[in-house]
Amino acid sequence: GKPKAVRLTHRNINCDLCAFWRMILWSKRDRVAGNLPLFHAYGFTVEFAFPAVSGTPVVYLANPLDAAGVVKAVEGFRVPLLTATPTFLQSYMRKARPEQFASLRLVITGAERLRPELSAKFRELFGLEIIEGYGCTELSPIVTINLCNSIYMLGKHAHHPGSIGIPLPGIHVRVVDPDTGVELGPDRPGLMQVKGGIVMKGYLNDPEQTARVIQNGYY
């Protein structure tokens, strides 16, 4: 579609990064790879705002397509947290030996669907499960993460492969009939609506489109 400028407030970003922070079993020993573009909400929230607020050291890289550079940074700085798109991660896998990713404890992908064969290959090579997330720019951007059922298996296992997981703390998600707006029960397809502090202020200079996508606080 036509490009849109999304207005995200300090509250939007803070709500999302604080919810993310609570879910990843963070410690003072953590570092994060700054491999995603900061002009996108995914990179901005997870790799700029989150490190700034939490005090987590971040190793920035100029080019997310520089797979060899990313692998070298993860190995050299003993980085435990890596966020990427599945496409970026696939290119990193081609360059990395298992010992170069030995420091990783949590690998999260978003922005596109995670293919099962990619997840299986990553698990075979590095002994970690890729954790899939879902979101969009209008939602600051993370809505859900497919974490495991036990914090002791965090990063090692995802209990619901092929799922986008559960909403982060403080985020309400429901599925409704796209025609009637009636909330649906489990296992019924419909339109997903999201409510919480992560919902954008609106589209820049486009109140009509904003009113179409945000109704009663739900995006």
mmCIF file with all atom_site columns, C-alpha atoms in Angstrom:
data_model
loop_
_atom_site.group_PDB
_atom_site.id
_atom_site.type_symbol
_atom_site.label_atom_id
_atom_site.label_alt_id
_atom_site.label_comp_id
_atom_site.label_asym_id
_atom_site.label_entity_id
_atom_site.label_seq_id
_atom_site.pdbx_PDB_ins_code
_atom_site.Cartn_x
_atom_site.Cartn_y
_atom_site.Cartn_z
_atom_site.occupancy
_atom_site.B_iso_or_equiv
_atom_site.pdbx_formal_charge
_atom_site.auth_seq_id
_atom_site.auth_comp_id
_atom_site.auth_asym_id
_atom_site.auth_atom_id
_atom_site.pdbx_PDB_model_num
ATOM 1   C CA . GLY A 1 1   ? 0.000   0.000   0.000  1.00 0.00 ? 1   GLY A CA 1
ATOM 2   C CA . LYS A 1 2   ? 0.859   3.681   0.088  1.00 0.00 ? 2   LYS A CA 1
ATOM 3   C CA . PRO A 1 3   ? 3.601   4.430   2.671  1.00 0.00 ? 3   PRO A CA 1
ATOM 4   C CA . LYS A 1 4   ? 2.283   5.879   5.936  1.00 0.00 ? 4   LYS A CA 1
ATOM 5   C CA . ALA A 1 5   ? 4.038   7.843   8.676  1.00 0.00 ? 5   ALA A CA 1
ATOM 6   C CA . VAL A 1 6   ? 3.239   6.251   12.053 1.00 0.00 ? 6   VAL A CA 1
ATOM 7   C CA . ARG A 1 7   ? 3.296   8.501   15.126 1.00 0.00 ? 7   ARG A CA 1
ATOM 8   C CA . LEU A 1 8   ? 4.707   6.635   18.129 1.00 0.00 ? 8   LEU A CA 1
ATOM 9   C CA . THR A 1 9   ? 4.837   8.419   21.481 1.00 0.00 ? 9   THR A CA 1
ATOM 10  C CA . HIS A 1 10  ? 7.290   8.016   24.348 1.00 0.00 ? 10  HIS A CA 1
ATOM 11  C CA . ARG A 1 11  ? 4.520   6.098   26.167 1.00 0.00 ? 11  ARG A CA 1
ATOM 12  C CA . ASN A 1 12  ? 4.082   3.729   23.218 1.00 0.00 ? 12  ASN A CA 1
ATOM 13  C CA . ILE A 1 13  ? 7.769   2.855   23.083 1.00 0.00 ? 13  ILE A CA 1
ATOM 14  C CA . ASN A 1 14  ? 8.129   2.619   26.881 1.00 0.00 ? 14  ASN A CA 1
ATOM 15  C CA . CYS A 1 15  ? 5.118   0.302   27.227 1.00 0.00 ? 15  CYS A CA 1
ATOM 16  C CA . ASP A 1 16  ? 6.505   -2.038  24.589 1.00 0.00 ? 16  ASP A CA 1
ATOM 17  C CA . LEU A 1 17  ? 10.117  -2.122  25.753 1.00 0.00 ? 17  LEU A CA 1
ATOM 18  C CA . CYS A 1 18  ? 9.149   -2.588  29.421 1.00 0.00 ? 18  CYS A CA 1
ATOM 19  C CA . ALA A 1 19  ? 6.884   -5.513  28.498 1.00 0.00 ? 19  ALA A CA 1
ATOM 20  C CA . PHE A 1 20  ? 9.665   -7.028  26.381 1.00 0.00 ? 20  PHE A CA 1
ATOM 21  C CA . TRP A 1 21  ? 12.136  -6.491  29.225 1.00 0.00 ? 21  TRP A CA 1
ATOM 22  C CA . ARG A 1 22  ? 9.951   -8.461  31.659 1.00 0.00 ? 22  ARG A CA 1
ATOM 23  C CA . MET A 1 23  ? 9.662   -11.467 29.328 1.00 0.00 ? 23  MET A CA 1
ATOM 24  C CA . ILE A 1 24  ? 13.285  -12.182 28.408 1.00 0.00 ? 24  ILE A CA 1
ATOM 25  C CA . LEU A 1 25  ? 14.760  -13.119 31.803 1.00 0.00 ? 25  LEU A CA 1
ATOM 26  C CA . TRP A 1 26  ? 17.125  -10.142 31.569 1.00 0.00 ? 26  TRP A CA 1
ATOM 27  C CA . SER A 1 27  ? 20.307  -9.951  33.630 1.00 0.00 ? 27  SER A CA 1
ATOM 28  C CA . LYS A 1 28  ? 23.102  -7.396  34.038 1.00 0.00 ? 28  LYS A CA 1
ATOM 29  C CA . ARG A 1 29  ? 25.370  -9.704  32.036 1.00 0.00 ? 29  ARG A CA 1
ATOM 30  C CA . ASP A 1 30  ? 23.250  -9.322  28.907 1.00 0.00 ? 30  ASP A CA 1
ATOM 31  C CA . ARG A 1 31  ? 24.317  -7.557  25.734 1.00 0.00 ? 31  ARG A CA 1
ATOM 32  C CA . VAL A 1 32  ? 22.306  -7.092  22.570 1.00 0.00 ? 32  VAL A CA 1
ATOM 33  C CA . ALA A 1 33  ? 23.419  -6.993  18.946 1.00 0.00 ? 33  ALA A CA 1
ATOM 34  C CA . GLY A 1 34  ? 22.450  -3.731  17.229 1.00 0.00 ? 34  GLY A CA 1
ATOM 35  C CA . ASN A 1 35  ? 22.070  -5.238  13.776 1.00 0.00 ? 35  ASN A CA 1
ATOM 36  C CA . LEU A 1 36  ? 18.657  -3.903  12.730 1.00 0.00 ? 36  LEU A CA 1
ATOM 37  C CA . PRO A 1 37  ? 17.981  -0.522  11.059 1.00 0.00 ? 37  PRO A CA 1
ATOM 38  C CA . LEU A 1 38  ? 17.098  2.127   13.646 1.00 0.00 ? 38  LEU A CA 1
ATOM 39  C CA . PHE A 1 39  ? 14.706  3.847   11.246 1.00 0.00 ? 39  PHE A CA 1
ATOM 40  C CA . HIS A 1 40  ? 12.312  0.910   11.744 1.00 0.00 ? 40  HIS A CA 1
ATOM 41  C CA . ALA A 1 41  ? 10.291  0.458   14.937 1.00 0.00 ? 41  ALA A CA 1
ATOM 42  C CA . TYR A 1 42  ? 11.685  -3.055  15.553 1.00 0.00 ? 42  TYR A CA 1
ATOM 43  C CA . GLY A 1 43  ? 15.288  -1.888  15.603 1.00 0.00 ? 43  GLY A CA 1
ATOM 44  C CA . PHE A 1 44  ? 14.459  1.377   17.356 1.00 0.00 ? 44  PHE A CA 1
ATOM 45  C CA . THR A 1 45  ? 12.554  -0.188  20.261 1.00 0.00 ? 45  THR A CA 1
ATOM 46  C CA . VAL A 1 46  ? 14.621  -3.338  20.876 1.00 0.00 ? 46  VAL A CA 1
ATOM 47  C CA . GLU A 1 47  ? 18.091  -2.130  19.926 1.00 0.00 ? 47  GLU A CA 1
ATOM 48  C CA . PHE A 1 48  ? 18.015  1.570   20.831 1.00 0.00 ? 48  PHE A CA 1
ATOM 49  C CA . ALA A 1 49  ? 15.307  2.416   23.376 1.00 0.00 ? 49  ALA A CA 1
ATOM 50  C CA . PHE A 1 50  ? 15.543  -0.857  25.313 1.00 0.00 ? 50  PHE A CA 1
ATOM 51  C CA . PRO A 1 51  ? 19.346  -0.674  25.815 1.00 0.00 ? 51  PRO A CA 1
ATOM 52  C CA . ALA A 1 52  ? 19.091  3.022   26.699 1.00 0.00 ? 52  ALA A CA 1
ATOM 53  C CA . VAL A 1 53  ? 16.432  2.487   29.374 1.00 0.00 ? 53  VAL A CA 1
ATOM 54  C CA . SER A 1 54  ? 17.700  -0.821  30.787 1.00 0.00 ? 54  SER A CA 1
ATOM 55  C CA . GLY A 1 55  ? 21.408  -0.031  30.657 1.00 0.00 ? 55  GLY A CA 1
ATOM 56  C CA . THR A 1 56  ? 22.067  -3.062  28.455 1.00 0.00 ? 56  THR A CA 1
ATOM 57  C CA . PRO A 1 57  ? 25.283  -2.723  26.408 1.00 0.00 ? 57  PRO A CA 1
ATOM 58  C CA . VAL A 1 58  ? 24.619  -2.835  22.662 1.00 0.00 ? 58  VAL A CA 1
ATOM 59  C CA . VAL A 1 59  ? 27.037  -3.618  19.830 1.00 0.00 ? 59  VAL A CA 1
ATOM 60  C CA . TYR A 1 60  ? 25.984  -1.609  16.773 1.00 0.00 ? 60  TYR A CA 1
ATOM 61  C CA . LEU A 1 61  ? 26.658  -2.670  13.209 1.00 0.00 ? 61  LEU A CA 1
ATOM 62  C CA . ALA A 1 62  ? 26.329  -0.346  10.249 1.00 0.00 ? 62  ALA A CA 1
ATOM 63  C CA . ASN A 1 63  ? 24.813  -2.885  7.871  1.00 0.00 ? 63  ASN A CA 1
ATOM 64  C CA . PRO A 1 64  ? 22.361  -5.685  8.820  1.00 0.00 ? 64  PRO A CA 1
ATOM 65  C CA . LEU A 1 65  ? 23.277  -7.444  5.559  1.00 0.00 ? 65  LEU A CA 1
ATOM 66  C CA . ASP A 1 66  ? 26.906  -7.780  6.690  1.00 0.00 ? 66  ASP A CA 1
ATOM 67  C CA . ALA A 1 67  ? 26.474  -11.332 7.941  1.00 0.00 ? 67  ALA A CA 1
ATOM 68  C CA . ALA A 1 68  ? 30.171  -11.883 8.594  1.00 0.00 ? 68  ALA A CA 1
ATOM 69  C CA . GLY A 1 69  ? 30.316  -8.652  10.610 1.00 0.00 ? 69  GLY A CA 1
ATOM 70  C CA . VAL A 1 70  ? 27.315  -9.657  12.727 1.00 0.00 ? 70  VAL A CA 1
ATOM 71  C CA . VAL A 1 71  ? 28.779  -13.092 13.434 1.00 0.00 ? 71  VAL A CA 1
ATOM 72  C CA . LYS A 1 72  ? 32.134  -11.546 14.341 1.00 0.00 ? 72  LYS A CA 1
ATOM 73  C CA . ALA A 1 73  ? 30.444  -9.070  16.712 1.00 0.00 ? 73  ALA A CA 1
ATOM 74  C CA . VAL A 1 74  ? 28.382  -11.768 18.460 1.00 0.00 ? 74  VAL A CA 1
ATOM 75  C CA . GLU A 1 75  ? 31.507  -13.873 18.945 1.00 0.00 ? 75  GLU A CA 1
ATOM 76  C CA . GLY A 1 76  ? 33.877  -11.047 19.885 1.00 0.00 ? 76  GLY A CA 1
ATOM 77  C CA . PHE A 1 77  ? 31.585  -9.346  22.405 1.00 0.00 ? 77  PHE A CA 1
ATOM 78  C CA . ARG A 1 78  ? 29.976  -12.558 23.706 1.00 0.00 ? 78  ARG A CA 1
ATOM 79  C CA . VAL A 1 79  ? 26.473  -11.287 22.857 1.00 0.00 ? 79  VAL A CA 1
ATOM 80  C CA . PRO A 1 80  ? 23.588  -13.251 24.490 1.00 0.00 ? 80  PRO A CA 1
ATOM 81  C CA . LEU A 1 81  ? 20.614  -11.484 22.803 1.00 0.00 ? 81  LEU A CA 1
ATOM 82  C CA . LEU A 1 82  ? 20.070  -11.423 19.045 1.00 0.00 ? 82  LEU A CA 1
ATOM 83  C CA . THR A 1 83  ? 17.004  -10.068 17.263 1.00 0.00 ? 83  THR A CA 1
ATOM 84  C CA . ALA A 1 84  ? 16.628  -10.356 13.506 1.00 0.00 ? 84  ALA A CA 1
ATOM 85  C CA . THR A 1 85  ? 14.319  -11.136 10.639 1.00 0.00 ? 85  THR A CA 1
ATOM 86  C CA . PRO A 1 86  ? 14.313  -14.753 9.396  1.00 0.00 ? 86  PRO A CA 1
ATOM 87  C CA . THR A 1 87  ? 15.950  -13.598 6.153  1.00 0.00 ? 87  THR A CA 1
ATOM 88  C CA . PHE A 1 88  ? 18.797  -11.848 8.000  1.00 0.00 ? 88  PHE A CA 1
ATOM 89  C CA . LEU A 1 89  ? 19.187  -14.817 10.339 1.00 0.00 ? 89  LEU A CA 1
ATOM 90  C CA . GLN A 1 90  ? 19.491  -17.222 7.437  1.00 0.00 ? 90  GLN A CA 1
ATOM 91  C CA . SER A 1 91  ? 22.415  -15.233 6.059  1.00 0.00 ? 91  SER A CA 1
ATOM 92  C CA . TYR A 1 92  ? 24.078  -15.208 9.506  1.00 0.00 ? 92  TYR A CA 1
ATOM 93  C CA . MET A 1 93  ? 23.721  -18.996 9.711  1.00 0.00 ? 93  MET A CA 1
ATOM 94  C CA . ARG A 1 94  ? 25.673  -19.419 6.474  1.00 0.00 ? 94  ARG A CA 1
ATOM 95  C CA . LYS A 1 95  ? 28.637  -17.534 7.969  1.00 0.00 ? 95  LYS A CA 1
ATOM 96  C CA . ALA A 1 96  ? 28.636  -18.787 11.561 1.00 0.00 ? 96  ALA A CA 1
ATOM 97  C CA . ARG A 1 97  ? 30.325  -21.816 13.046 1.00 0.00 ? 97  ARG A CA 1
ATOM 98  C CA . PRO A 1 98  ? 28.587  -23.295 16.116 1.00 0.00 ? 98  PRO A CA 1
ATOM 99  C CA . GLU A 1 99  ? 31.264  -22.005 18.501 1.00 0.00 ? 99  GLU A CA 1
ATOM 100 C CA . GLN A 1 100 ? 30.824  -18.441 17.195 1.00 0.00 ? 100 GLN A CA 1
ATOM 101 C CA . PHE A 1 101 ? 27.209  -18.392 18.426 1.00 0.00 ? 101 PHE A CA 1
ATOM 102 C CA . ALA A 1 102 ? 28.011  -20.148 21.715 1.00 0.00 ? 102 ALA A CA 1
ATOM 103 C CA . SER A 1 103 ? 27.249  -17.002 23.752 1.00 0.00 ? 103 SER A CA 1
ATOM 104 C CA . LEU A 1 104 ? 23.650  -16.693 22.485 1.00 0.00 ? 104 LEU A CA 1
ATOM 105 C CA . ARG A 1 105 ? 20.881  -17.557 24.907 1.00 0.00 ? 105 ARG A CA 1
ATOM 106 C CA . LEU A 1 106 ? 17.890  -15.967 23.158 1.00 0.00 ? 106 LEU A CA 1
ATOM 107 C CA . VAL A 1 107 ? 17.269  -15.410 19.432 1.00 0.00 ? 107 VAL A CA 1
ATOM 108 C CA . ILE A 1 108 ? 14.051  -13.632 18.447 1.00 0.00 ? 108 ILE A CA 1
ATOM 109 C CA . THR A 1 109 ? 12.761  -13.088 14.915 1.00 0.00 ? 109 THR A CA 1
ATOM 110 C CA . GLY A 1 110 ? 10.018  -10.855 13.607 1.00 0.00 ? 110 GLY A CA 1
ATOM 111 C CA . ALA A 1 111 ? 8.810   -8.831  10.594 1.00 0.00 ? 111 ALA A CA 1
ATOM 112 C CA . GLU A 1 112 ? 8.107   -11.958 8.527  1.00 0.00 ? 112 GLU A CA 1
ATOM 113 C CA . ARG A 1 113 ? 6.920   -15.525 9.065  1.00 0.00 ? 113 ARG A CA 1
ATOM 114 C CA . LEU A 1 114 ? 9.469   -17.972 10.464 1.00 0.00 ? 114 LEU A CA 1
ATOM 115 C CA . ARG A 1 115 ? 9.745   -21.047 8.231  1.00 0.00 ? 115 ARG A CA 1
ATOM 116 C CA . PRO A 1 116 ? 9.836   -24.382 10.127 1.00 0.00 ? 116 PRO A CA 1
ATOM 117 C CA . GLU A 1 117 ? 12.806  -25.647 8.111  1.00 0.00 ? 117 GLU A CA 1
ATOM 118 C CA . LEU A 1 118 ? 14.858  -22.572 9.063  1.00 0.00 ? 118 LEU A CA 1
ATOM 119 C CA . SER A 1 119 ? 14.047  -23.077 12.745 1.00 0.00 ? 119 SER A CA 1
ATOM 120 C CA . ALA A 1 120 ? 14.966  -26.777 12.535 1.00 0.00 ? 120 ALA A CA 1
ATOM 121 C CA . LYS A 1 121 ? 18.289  -26.008 10.841 1.00 0.00 ? 121 LYS A CA 1
ATOM 122 C CA . PHE A 1 122 ? 19.176  -23.372 13.445 1.00 0.00 ? 122 PHE A CA 1
ATOM 123 C CA . ARG A 1 123 ? 18.376  -25.811 16.254 1.00 0.00 ? 123 ARG A CA 1
ATOM 124 C CA . GLU A 1 124 ? 20.532  -28.477 14.609 1.00 0.00 ? 124 GLU A CA 1
ATOM 125 C CA . LEU A 1 125 ? 23.504  -26.128 14.169 1.00 0.00 ? 125 LEU A CA 1
ATOM 126 C CA . PHE A 1 126 ? 23.434  -24.099 17.374 1.00 0.00 ? 126 PHE A CA 1
ATOM 127 C CA . GLY A 1 127 ? 21.251  -25.984 19.869 1.00 0.00 ? 127 GLY A CA 1
ATOM 128 C CA . LEU A 1 128 ? 18.827  -23.059 20.254 1.00 0.00 ? 128 LEU A CA 1
ATOM 129 C CA . GLU A 1 129 ? 15.210  -22.589 19.241 1.00 0.00 ? 129 GLU A CA 1
ATOM 130 C CA . ILE A 1 130 ? 14.386  -19.458 17.251 1.00 0.00 ? 130 ILE A CA 1
ATOM 131 C CA . ILE A 1 131 ? 11.678  -17.579 19.140 1.00 0.00 ? 131 ILE A CA 1
ATOM 132 C CA . GLU A 1 132 ? 9.119   -16.050 16.789 1.00 0.00 ? 132 GLU A CA 1
ATOM 133 C CA . GLY A 1 133 ? 7.438   -12.745 17.529 1.00 0.00 ? 133 GLY A CA 1
ATOM 134 C CA . TYR A 1 134 ? 4.624   -10.791 15.889 1.00 0.00 ? 134 TYR A CA 1
ATOM 135 C CA . GLY A 1 135 ? 3.914   -7.110  15.641 1.00 0.00 ? 135 GLY A CA 1
ATOM 136 C CA . CYS A 1 136 ? 3.657   -4.083  13.382 1.00 0.00 ? 136 CYS A CA 1
ATOM 137 C CA . THR A 1 137 ? 4.904   -0.507  13.349 1.00 0.00 ? 137 THR A CA 1
ATOM 138 C CA . GLU A 1 138 ? 1.526   0.816   14.512 1.00 0.00 ? 138 GLU A CA 1
ATOM 139 C CA . LEU A 1 139 ? 1.975   -1.234  17.717 1.00 0.00 ? 139 LEU A CA 1
ATOM 140 C CA . SER A 1 140 ? 5.459   -0.027  18.651 1.00 0.00 ? 140 SER A CA 1
ATOM 141 C CA . PRO A 1 141 ? 6.018   -2.834  17.262 1.00 0.00 ? 141 PRO A CA 1
ATOM 142 C CA . ILE A 1 142 ? 6.011   -6.046  19.399 1.00 0.00 ? 142 ILE A CA 1
ATOM 143 C CA . VAL A 1 143 ? 2.648   -7.600  20.305 1.00 0.00 ? 143 VAL A CA 1
ATOM 144 C CA . THR A 1 144 ? 3.412   -11.273 21.000 1.00 0.00 ? 144 THR A CA 1
ATOM 145 C CA . ILE A 1 145 ? 6.416   -13.579 21.492 1.00 0.00 ? 145 ILE A CA 1
ATOM 146 C CA . ASN A 1 146 ? 6.267   -17.377 21.264 1.00 0.00 ? 146 ASN A CA 1
ATOM 147 C CA . LEU A 1 147 ? 8.201   -18.092 24.439 1.00 0.00 ? 147 LEU A CA 1
ATOM 148 C CA . CYS A 1 148 ? 8.345   -21.499 26.121 1.00 0.00 ? 148 CYS A CA 1
ATOM 149 C CA . ASN A 1 149 ? 6.116   -22.581 29.004 1.00 0.00 ? 149 ASN A CA 1
ATOM 150 C CA . SER A 1 150 ? 9.024   -22.526 31.480 1.00 0.00 ? 150 SER A CA 1
ATOM 151 C CA . ILE A 1 151 ? 11.571  -19.770 32.057 1.00 0.00 ? 151 ILE A CA 1
ATOM 152 C CA . TYR A 1 152 ? 14.175  -22.486 32.607 1.00 0.00 ? 152 TYR A CA 1
ATOM 153 C CA . MET A 1 153 ? 13.856  -23.477 28.932 1.00 0.00 ? 153 MET A CA 1
ATOM 154 C CA . LEU A 1 154 ? 13.898  -19.908 27.625 1.00 0.00 ? 154 LEU A CA 1
ATOM 155 C CA . GLY A 1 155 ? 15.645  -19.837 24.242 1.00 0.00 ? 155 GLY A CA 1
ATOM 156 C CA . LYS A 1 156 ? 16.170  -23.597 24.286 1.00 0.00 ? 156 LYS A CA 1
ATOM 157 C CA . HIS A 1 157 ? 12.646  -24.616 23.379 1.00 0.00 ? 157 HIS A CA 1
ATOM 158 C CA . ALA A 1 158 ? 9.440   -23.129 21.950 1.00 0.00 ? 158 ALA A CA 1
ATOM 159 C CA . HIS A 1 159 ? 6.419   -25.124 23.067 1.00 0.00 ? 159 HIS A CA 1
ATOM 160 C CA . HIS A 1 160 ? 4.112   -23.990 20.266 1.00 0.00 ? 160 HIS A CA 1
ATOM 161 C CA . PRO A 1 161 ? 5.960   -24.147 16.908 1.00 0.00 ? 161 PRO A CA 1
ATOM 162 C CA . GLY A 1 162 ? 4.212   -22.223 14.158 1.00 0.00 ? 162 GLY A CA 1
ATOM 163 C CA . SER A 1 163 ? 2.484   -19.943 16.669 1.00 0.00 ? 163 SER A CA 1
ATOM 164 C CA . ILE A 1 164 ? 3.095   -16.237 17.252 1.00 0.00 ? 164 ILE A CA 1
ATOM 165 C CA . GLY A 1 165 ? 2.778   -16.921 20.977 1.00 0.00 ? 165 GLY A CA 1
ATOM 166 C CA . ILE A 1 166 ? 1.036   -14.891 23.663 1.00 0.00 ? 166 ILE A CA 1
ATOM 167 C CA . PRO A 1 167 ? 0.681   -11.125 24.132 1.00 0.00 ? 167 PRO A CA 1
ATOM 168 C CA . LEU A 1 168 ? 3.326   -9.311  26.139 1.00 0.00 ? 168 LEU A CA 1
ATOM 169 C CA . PRO A 1 169 ? 2.284   -8.094  29.629 1.00 0.00 ? 169 PRO A CA 1
ATOM 170 C CA . GLY A 1 170 ? -0.208  -5.217  29.553 1.00 0.00 ? 170 GLY A CA 1
ATOM 171 C CA . ILE A 1 171 ? -1.372  -5.948  25.987 1.00 0.00 ? 171 ILE A CA 1
ATOM 172 C CA . HIS A 1 172 ? -4.936  -7.153  25.289 1.00 0.00 ? 172 HIS A CA 1
ATOM 173 C CA . VAL A 1 173 ? -5.588  -9.160  22.128 1.00 0.00 ? 173 VAL A CA 1
ATOM 174 C CA . ARG A 1 174 ? -8.907  -10.478 20.853 1.00 0.00 ? 174 ARG A CA 1
ATOM 175 C CA . VAL A 1 175 ? -10.204 -12.008 17.621 1.00 0.00 ? 175 VAL A CA 1
ATOM 176 C CA . VAL A 1 176 ? -13.491 -10.725 16.201 1.00 0.00 ? 176 VAL A CA 1
ATOM 177 C CA . ASP A 1 177 ? -15.719 -11.397 13.232 1.00 0.00 ? 177 ASP A CA 1
ATOM 178 C CA . PRO A 1 178 ? -14.541 -8.882  10.584 1.00 0.00 ? 178 PRO A CA 1
ATOM 179 C CA . ASP A 1 179 ? -18.122 -8.149  9.517  1.00 0.00 ? 179 ASP A CA 1
ATOM 180 C CA . THR A 1 180 ? -19.996 -7.966  12.829 1.00 0.00 ? 180 THR A CA 1
ATOM 181 C CA . GLY A 1 181 ? -17.222 -7.154  15.313 1.00 0.00 ? 181 GLY A CA 1
ATOM 182 C CA . VAL A 1 182 ? -18.436 -9.957  17.619 1.00 0.00 ? 182 VAL A CA 1
ATOM 183 C CA . GLU A 1 183 ? -15.639 -11.569 19.643 1.00 0.00 ? 183 GLU A CA 1
ATOM 184 C CA . LEU A 1 184 ? -14.928 -15.154 18.582 1.00 0.00 ? 184 LEU A CA 1
ATOM 185 C CA . GLY A 1 185 ? -13.913 -18.228 20.562 1.00 0.00 ? 185 GLY A CA 1
ATOM 186 C CA . PRO A 1 186 ? -10.803 -20.414 20.235 1.00 0.00 ? 186 PRO A CA 1
ATOM 187 C CA . ASP A 1 187 ? -9.827  -21.951 16.884 1.00 0.00 ? 187 ASP A CA 1
ATOM 188 C CA . ARG A 1 188 ? -12.030 -19.616 14.858 1.00 0.00 ? 188 ARG A CA 1
ATOM 189 C CA . PRO A 1 189 ? -10.429 -17.369 12.220 1.00 0.00 ? 189 PRO A CA 1
ATOM 190 C CA . GLY A 1 190 ? -11.140 -13.671 12.296 1.00 0.00 ? 190 GLY A CA 1
ATOM 191 C CA . LEU A 1 191 ? -9.692  -10.192 12.652 1.00 0.00 ? 191 LEU A CA 1
ATOM 192 C CA . MET A 1 192 ? -7.138  -9.679  15.423 1.00 0.00 ? 192 MET A CA 1
ATOM 193 C CA . GLN A 1 193 ? -7.544  -6.497  17.452 1.00 0.00 ? 193 GLN A CA 1
ATOM 194 C CA . VAL A 1 194 ? -4.973  -5.120  19.892 1.00 0.00 ? 194 VAL A CA 1
ATOM 195 C CA . LYS A 1 195 ? -5.427  -2.689  22.784 1.00 0.00 ? 195 LYS A CA 1
ATOM 196 C CA . GLY A 1 196 ? -2.931  -1.209  25.232 1.00 0.00 ? 196 GLY A CA 1
ATOM 197 C CA . GLY A 1 197 ? -0.269  1.428   25.693 1.00 0.00 ? 197 GLY A CA 1
ATOM 198 C CA . ILE A 1 198 ? 1.508   0.252   22.538 1.00 0.00 ? 198 ILE A CA 1
ATOM 199 C CA . VAL A 1 199 ? -1.249  1.471   20.160 1.00 0.00 ? 199 VAL A CA 1
ATOM 200 C CA . MET A 1 200 ? 0.088   4.365   18.072 1.00 0.00 ? 200 MET A CA 1
ATOM 201 C CA . LYS A 1 201 ? -1.132  7.939   18.409 1.00 0.00 ? 201 LYS A CA 1
ATOM 202 C CA . GLY A 1 202 ? -2.151  7.790   14.755 1.00 0.00 ? 202 GLY A CA 1
ATOM 203 C CA . TYR A 1 203 ? -0.983  8.313   11.207 1.00 0.00 ? 203 TYR A CA 1
ATOM 204 C CA . LEU A 1 204 ? 0.698   11.629  10.469 1.00 0.00 ? 204 LEU A CA 1
ATOM 205 C CA . ASN A 1 205 ? -1.716  14.110  8.858  1.00 0.00 ? 205 ASN A CA 1
ATOM 206 C CA . ASP A 1 206 ? -4.252  11.362  8.138  1.00 0.00 ? 206 ASP A CA 1
ATOM 207 C CA . PRO A 1 207 ? -7.074  11.446  10.728 1.00 0.00 ? 207 PRO A CA 1
ATOM 208 C CA . GLU A 1 208 ? -9.467  9.557   8.450  1.00 0.00 ? 208 GLU A CA 1
ATOM 209 C CA . GLN A 1 209 ? -7.200  6.515   8.089  1.00 0.00 ? 209 GLN A CA 1
ATOM 210 C CA . THR A 1 210 ? -6.407  6.678   11.811 1.00 0.00 ? 210 THR A CA 1
ATOM 211 C CA . ALA A 1 211 ? -10.131 6.572   12.643 1.00 0.00 ? 211 ALA A CA 1
ATOM 212 C CA . ARG A 1 212 ? -10.581 3.557   10.378 1.00 0.00 ? 212 ARG A CA 1
ATOM 213 C CA . VAL A 1 213 ? -7.925  1.431   12.089 1.00 0.00 ? 213 VAL A CA 1
ATOM 214 C CA . ILE A 1 214 ? -8.331  2.539   15.742 1.00 0.00 ? 214 ILE A CA 1
ATOM 215 C CA . GLN A 1 215 ? -11.809 2.068   17.155 1.00 0.00 ? 215 GLN A CA 1
ATOM 216 C CA . ASN A 1 216 ? -12.679 2.029   20.875 1.00 0.00 ? 216 ASN A CA 1
ATOM 217 C CA . GLY A 1 217 ? -8.951  1.919   21.625 1.00 0.00 ? 217 GLY A CA 1
ATOM 218 C CA . TYR A 1 218 ? -8.391  -1.212  19.523 1.00 0.00 ? 218 TYR A CA 1
ATOM 219 C CA . TYR A 1 219 ? -6.054  -1.284  16.543 1.00 0.00 ? 219 TYR A CA 1
#
